[in-house]
Coordinates of C-alpha atoms and ligand atoms in Angstrom, one line a residue:
M8 CA 86.1 110.1 120.9
G9 CA 82.3 109.8 120.9
L10 CA 81.7 108.1 117.6
F11 CA 84.5 105.6 118.2
N12 CA 83.5 104.4 121.6
F13 CA 81.6 101.4 120.2
F14 CA 84.7 100.1 118.4
S15 CA 86.5 97.6 120.5
R16 CA 89.5 99.0 122.2
D17 CA 91.5 95.9 121.4
K18 CA 90.8 96.1 117.7
K19 CA 91.7 99.8 117.7
E20 CA 94.9 99.1 119.4
K21 CA 95.9 96.4 116.9
L22 CA 95.0 98.8 114.1
D23 CA 97.0 101.6 115.6
E24 CA 100.0 99.2 116.0
G25 CA 99.5 97.9 112.4
L26 CA 99.5 101.4 111.1
E27 CA 102.3 102.5 113.3
K28 CA 104.9 102.9 110.5
T29 CA 102.5 104.8 108.2
K30 CA 101.2 107.0 111.1
T31 CA 104.6 107.9 112.2
S32 CA 105.7 108.8 108.7
V33 CA 102.5 110.7 107.9
F34 CA 102.8 112.7 111.2
E35 CA 106.4 113.6 110.7
K36 CA 105.7 114.8 107.2
L37 CA 102.5 116.6 108.2
T38 CA 104.4 118.4 111.0
K39 CA 107.0 119.6 108.5
A40 CA 104.3 120.5 106.0
V41 CA 102.7 123.0 108.4
A42 CA 105.8 124.2 110.1
G43 CA 105.7 127.9 110.8
K44 CA 102.2 128.2 109.2
S45 CA 99.1 129.1 111.1
K46 CA 96.6 128.7 108.2
V47 CA 96.2 126.4 105.3
D48 CA 97.6 128.2 102.2
E49 CA 99.1 127.2 98.8
D50 CA 102.4 126.1 100.3
V51 CA 100.7 123.9 102.9
L52 CA 98.6 122.4 100.2
D53 CA 101.6 121.7 98.0
N54 CA 103.3 120.1 101.0
L55 CA 100.2 118.1 101.8
E56 CA 100.2 116.8 98.2
E57 CA 103.7 115.5 98.7
V58 CA 102.8 113.9 102.0
L59 CA 99.9 112.0 100.5
I60 CA 101.8 110.9 97.4
S61 CA 104.8 109.7 99.4
S62 CA 102.4 107.7 101.6
D63 CA 101.3 105.9 98.5
V64 CA 97.8 107.3 98.3
G65 CA 98.4 107.5 94.5
V66 CA 98.5 110.6 92.3
K67 CA 94.9 110.5 91.1
T68 CA 93.4 110.1 94.6
T69 CA 95.8 112.6 96.1
L70 CA 94.7 115.2 93.5
T71 CA 91.0 114.6 94.4
I72 CA 91.7 115.0 98.1
I73 CA 93.7 118.2 97.5
E74 CA 91.0 119.7 95.3
R75 CA 88.4 119.1 98.0
I76 CA 90.6 120.7 100.6
E77 CA 91.3 123.6 98.3
A78 CA 87.5 124.1 97.9
R79 CA 87.2 124.2 101.7
V80 CA 90.0 126.7 101.9
A81 CA 88.2 128.9 99.3
R82 CA 85.1 128.8 101.4
D83 CA 86.9 129.4 104.7
K84 CA 89.9 131.6 104.1
Y85 CA 91.1 131.2 107.7
L86 CA 91.3 127.5 107.9
G87 CA 93.9 126.9 110.6
T88 CA 96.7 124.3 110.1
D89 CA 95.7 123.0 113.5
E90 CA 92.5 121.8 111.8
L91 CA 94.3 119.9 109.1
N92 CA 94.0 116.5 110.8
R93 CA 90.3 116.9 111.3
I94 CA 89.8 118.1 107.7
L95 CA 91.8 115.2 106.3
K96 CA 89.7 112.8 108.4
E97 CA 86.5 114.3 107.1
E98 CA 87.6 114.5 103.4
V99 CA 89.2 111.1 103.2
G100 CA 86.3 109.6 105.2
A101 CA 83.9 111.2 102.7
L102 CA 85.9 109.8 99.8
L103 CA 85.9 106.3 101.2
D104 CA 82.2 106.7 101.8
E105 CA 81.5 107.4 98.1
N106 CA 83.4 104.2 97.4
N107 CA 81.1 102.3 99.6
A108 CA 84.1 101.0 101.6
G109 CA 84.1 99.5 105.0
K110 CA 80.8 99.9 106.8
E111 CA 81.0 96.6 108.8
T112 CA 82.7 96.3 112.1
E113 CA 82.3 92.6 112.7
F114 CA 83.1 89.4 110.8
V115 CA 79.7 88.6 109.3
V116 CA 78.4 86.9 106.2
P117 CA 75.0 87.5 104.7
A118 CA 72.3 85.2 106.0
T119 CA 70.9 84.9 102.6
H120 CA 73.3 82.2 101.5
K121 CA 74.0 79.0 103.4
P122 CA 76.8 78.0 103.0
Y123 CA 78.3 81.4 102.0
V124 CA 81.1 80.5 99.6
I125 CA 84.2 82.7 99.4
M126 CA 86.8 82.1 96.7
V127 CA 90.1 83.6 97.6
V128 CA 92.4 84.7 94.7
G129 CA 95.6 86.7 94.3
V130 CA 99.2 86.3 93.1
N131 CA 101.8 84.3 94.9
G132 CA 102.9 85.3 98.4
V133 CA 100.4 88.1 99.0
G134 CA 98.9 86.3 102.0
K135 CA 96.0 84.3 100.7
T136 CA 96.5 81.2 102.8
T137 CA 97.2 83.2 105.9
T138 CA 94.2 85.4 105.4
I139 CA 92.0 82.3 105.0
G140 CA 93.4 80.9 108.2
K141 CA 92.6 84.1 110.1
L142 CA 89.2 84.4 108.5
A143 CA 88.4 80.8 109.5
Y144 CA 89.4 81.5 113.0
Q145 CA 87.2 84.6 113.2
F146 CA 84.1 83.0 111.7
K147 CA 84.5 80.0 113.9
K148 CA 84.9 82.3 116.9
S149 CA 81.6 84.0 116.0
G150 CA 79.9 80.6 116.1
K151 CA 79.9 79.7 112.4
R152 CA 80.6 76.3 110.9
V153 CA 83.5 76.8 108.6
V154 CA 84.9 74.4 105.9
L155 CA 88.2 75.1 104.0
G156 CA 89.0 73.9 100.6
A157 CA 92.6 73.4 99.4
A158 CA 92.2 74.2 95.8
D159 CA 95.8 75.6 95.5
T160 CA 97.2 72.2 94.4
F161 CA 100.2 73.8 92.7
R162 CA 102.7 73.1 95.5
A163 CA 102.7 70.5 98.2
A164 CA 103.5 73.1 100.8
A165 CA 100.4 75.0 99.9
V166 CA 98.1 72.2 101.0
E167 CA 100.2 71.6 104.1
Q168 CA 100.1 75.3 105.1
L169 CA 96.3 75.4 104.8
K170 CA 96.1 72.2 106.9
I171 CA 98.1 73.9 109.6
W172 CA 95.8 76.9 109.6
A173 CA 92.7 74.6 109.6
S174 CA 94.0 72.9 112.7
R175 CA 94.9 76.2 114.4
A176 CA 91.4 77.5 113.7
D177 CA 89.9 74.1 114.5
V178 CA 87.9 73.8 111.3
P179 CA 87.6 70.9 108.8
I180 CA 89.5 71.0 105.5
V181 CA 88.9 69.2 102.3
Q182 CA 92.0 68.4 100.2
Q183 CA 93.2 66.0 97.6
G184 CA 96.9 66.7 97.9
M185 CA 99.3 68.4 95.5
G186 CA 98.7 68.1 91.8
A187 CA 94.9 67.3 92.2
D188 CA 92.5 69.1 89.9
P189 CA 91.6 72.4 91.7
A190 CA 88.0 72.3 90.4
S191 CA 87.6 68.8 91.7
V192 CA 88.8 69.9 95.2
A193 CA 86.3 72.8 95.0
F194 CA 83.5 70.4 94.0
D195 CA 84.3 68.1 96.9
T196 CA 84.6 70.9 99.4
L197 CA 81.2 72.4 98.5
Q198 CA 79.5 68.9 98.7
S199 CA 81.1 68.3 102.0
A200 CA 80.1 71.7 103.3
V201 CA 76.4 71.1 102.3
R202 CA 76.5 67.7 104.1
Q203 CA 78.0 69.3 107.2
N204 CA 75.4 72.1 107.1
A205 CA 78.3 74.6 107.1
D206 CA 77.8 78.4 107.2
V207 CA 80.9 79.5 105.4
V208 CA 83.2 77.9 102.9
I209 CA 86.6 79.4 102.0
I210 CA 88.5 78.1 99.0
D211 CA 92.2 78.7 98.5
T212 CA 93.5 79.0 95.0
A213 CA 96.9 79.2 93.3
G214 CA 97.9 82.6 91.8
R215 CA 100.0 82.4 88.8
L216 CA 99.7 85.6 86.9
H217 CA 102.6 85.0 84.5
N218 CA 100.2 82.9 82.5
K219 CA 97.0 84.8 82.5
I220 CA 95.1 82.6 80.1
N221 CA 95.7 79.5 82.3
L222 CA 94.8 81.4 85.4
M223 CA 91.6 82.7 83.8
N224 CA 90.7 79.2 82.6
E225 CA 91.4 77.6 85.9
L226 CA 89.5 80.2 87.9
S227 CA 86.5 80.0 85.7
K228 CA 86.5 76.2 85.8
I229 CA 86.5 76.3 89.6
R230 CA 83.7 78.8 89.6
K231 CA 81.6 76.8 87.2
V232 CA 82.0 73.6 89.2
M233 CA 81.0 75.4 92.4
D234 CA 77.9 76.9 90.8
K235 CA 76.9 73.3 89.9
V236 CA 76.9 72.3 93.6
I237 CA 75.4 75.5 95.0
E238 CA 73.7 77.8 92.5
G239 CA 75.3 81.3 92.6
A240 CA 78.5 80.2 94.3
P241 CA 81.0 81.6 94.8
H242 CA 79.1 84.4 96.5
E243 CA 82.3 86.3 97.1
V244 CA 85.5 86.5 95.2
L245 CA 88.1 87.9 97.6
L246 CA 91.2 89.3 96.0
V247 CA 94.1 89.5 98.4
L248 CA 96.7 92.2 97.8
D249 CA 100.0 92.8 99.5
G250 CA 99.6 96.4 100.8
S251 CA 103.4 96.8 101.3
T252 CA 103.8 96.7 97.5
G253 CA 102.1 100.1 97.3
Q254 CA 101.1 101.2 93.8
N255 CA 102.0 97.7 92.4
A256 CA 99.1 96.3 94.3
I257 CA 96.8 98.6 92.3
E258 CA 98.3 97.3 89.1
Q259 CA 98.0 93.7 90.3
A260 CA 94.4 94.3 91.1
R261 CA 93.8 95.7 87.6
Q262 CA 95.4 92.7 86.0
F263 CA 93.5 90.3 88.2
T264 CA 90.1 91.8 87.6
L265 CA 90.7 91.1 83.9
A266 CA 91.2 87.4 84.8
T267 CA 88.1 87.0 87.0
E268 CA 85.3 89.0 88.6
V269 CA 86.4 90.3 92.0
T270 CA 83.8 91.4 94.5
A271 CA 85.9 92.2 97.6
L272 CA 89.5 93.0 98.6
A273 CA 91.8 92.1 101.5
L274 CA 94.9 94.2 102.0
T275 CA 97.6 92.4 103.9
K276 CA 101.0 93.4 105.5
I277 CA 99.8 96.9 106.3
D278 CA 102.0 96.5 109.4
G279 CA 105.1 96.1 107.4
T280 CA 104.9 99.4 105.5
A281 CA 105.0 103.2 105.9
K282 CA 102.9 103.4 102.8
G283 CA 99.5 102.4 104.3
G284 CA 98.0 105.3 102.4
V285 CA 97.6 102.8 99.6
V286 CA 94.5 101.7 101.3
I287 CA 92.8 105.0 100.4
G288 CA 94.1 104.9 96.8
I289 CA 93.0 101.3 96.2
S290 CA 89.6 102.0 97.5
N291 CA 89.2 105.1 95.4
E292 CA 90.6 103.8 92.2
L293 CA 89.3 100.3 92.1
K294 CA 85.8 100.9 93.4
I295 CA 85.9 97.4 94.8
P296 CA 85.1 97.4 98.6
I297 CA 88.0 96.6 100.9
K298 CA 86.7 94.1 103.4
Y299 CA 89.7 93.1 105.4
L300 CA 93.1 94.4 106.5
G301 CA 96.0 92.2 107.5
V302 CA 97.9 93.9 110.3
G303 CA 100.4 91.1 111.3
E304 CA 101.1 87.4 111.0
G305 CA 99.1 86.2 113.9
M306 CA 95.7 84.6 114.0
E307 CA 94.2 87.7 115.5
H308 CA 95.8 90.0 113.0
L309 CA 93.0 90.3 110.5
Q310 CA 90.5 93.1 110.8
V311 CA 87.2 93.9 109.2
F312 CA 88.1 97.1 107.4
N313 CA 86.1 100.0 108.7
K314 CA 86.6 103.4 107.1
Y315 CA 85.9 105.4 110.3
E316 CA 88.4 103.4 112.4
F317 CA 90.9 103.5 109.6
V318 CA 90.8 107.3 109.0
D319 CA 90.7 107.9 112.8
S320 CA 93.8 105.7 113.3
L321 CA 95.7 107.2 110.4
F322 CA 95.1 110.9 111.2
S323 CA 95.0 110.9 115.0
K324 CA 98.1 111.4 117.1
R325 CA 98.6 108.7 119.7
I326 CA 98.0 110.2 123.2
Ligands
LIG27 N1 103.5 91.1 108.5 C1 102.5 90.5 107.9 N2 102.8 89.3 107.2 C2 101.8 88.7 106.6 C3 100.4 89.2 106.6 N3 99.7 88.3 105.9 C4 100.5 87.4 105.4 N4 101.7 87.6 105.8 C5 102.9 86.7 105.6 O1 103.2 86.7 104.2 C6 103.8 85.4 103.8 C7 103.0 84.8 102.6 O2 101.7 84.5 103.1 P1 100.9 83.3 102.4 O3 99.6 83.3 103.2 O4 101.6 82.1 102.4 O5 100.6 83.9 101.0 P2 99.9 83.2 99.7 O6 99.2 84.2 98.9 O7 99.0 82.1 100.2 O8 101.1 82.6 98.9 P3 101.2 81.4 97.8 O9 100.4 80.2 98.4 O10 102.6 81.1 97.6 O11 100.6 81.9 96.6 C8 103.8 84.6 105.1 O12 105.0 84.6 105.6 C9 102.7 85.3 106.0 O13 103.0 85.1 107.3 C10 100.2 90.4 107.3 O14 99.1 91.0 107.4 N5 101.2 91.0 107.9
LIG28 MG1 99.0 80.0 99.8

């Protein structure tokens, strides 16, 4: 396991568990794909293509991966099917590498901004508030001062839910209740964070894509106001996508990036799907770095996305 020794065992176990459904499905299909074959040939490649597509890697990304494996087969005519897992790890890892995805292993924010302001966006129900709660918990655990801002003022329950997470993670929250102006909440939050000498600010927002113009206006208003309090804020716009919606998540991301600039992605609910291959497709097609993976509903169920760990988990059999 050499390379993977420095990853925490606990994290790896949670990732393996979170990817369980996808792993099981990929392995069953891979086993069928190579049944009775000792070397990687046309048939095996055709089957592999199906495995990747049915795991929601996406057509475009699947074709790229297949082409690369084909090129390896052309170079090495006796590529054994027993090497397929290793080759997949290498090729998918290389692809993620080109997309600059997931180099971190810890919850860190750049020291260049204090406070570092993260605005969290995404459509309803994808897991924004939950992800914010988990992030707050992790940053707090690593010794950071965190402040949350309840700028999703669309529903009373939204503010309440963030309050619950704030108390679980034991971090302060700034809120003005339901119906308040989200930009005003963001303004207050940043001022309060500066006063408290906070390290990280995380702002929740409402996601109503059915009215793109409104959403766009609201998000740009929030951003403008933040920039007034702290120049350059928000430093990160984190788009949360529900990984269990597969290819729809890619489409959602495309729509969202039209509404506002997105600098990072969080993919949630990976634990609830056998189609975790979407992580590869999203990384490759959107070229926006995936920073976090949601692998369950609990406080500890958010991981810093690391391509090596991910590829290793996905294409390794559990011993
Ligand atoms: N299994 C699983 N469930 C998750 C994960 N992340 C979030 N959820 C669940 O998804 C549901 C919606 O999460 P929220 O955080 O409320 O989503 P939201 O984007 O804030 O939703 P709105 O505020 O309505 O826009 C909740 O029941 C969460 O517990 C995850 O990684 N895995
Ligand atoms: Mg919410």
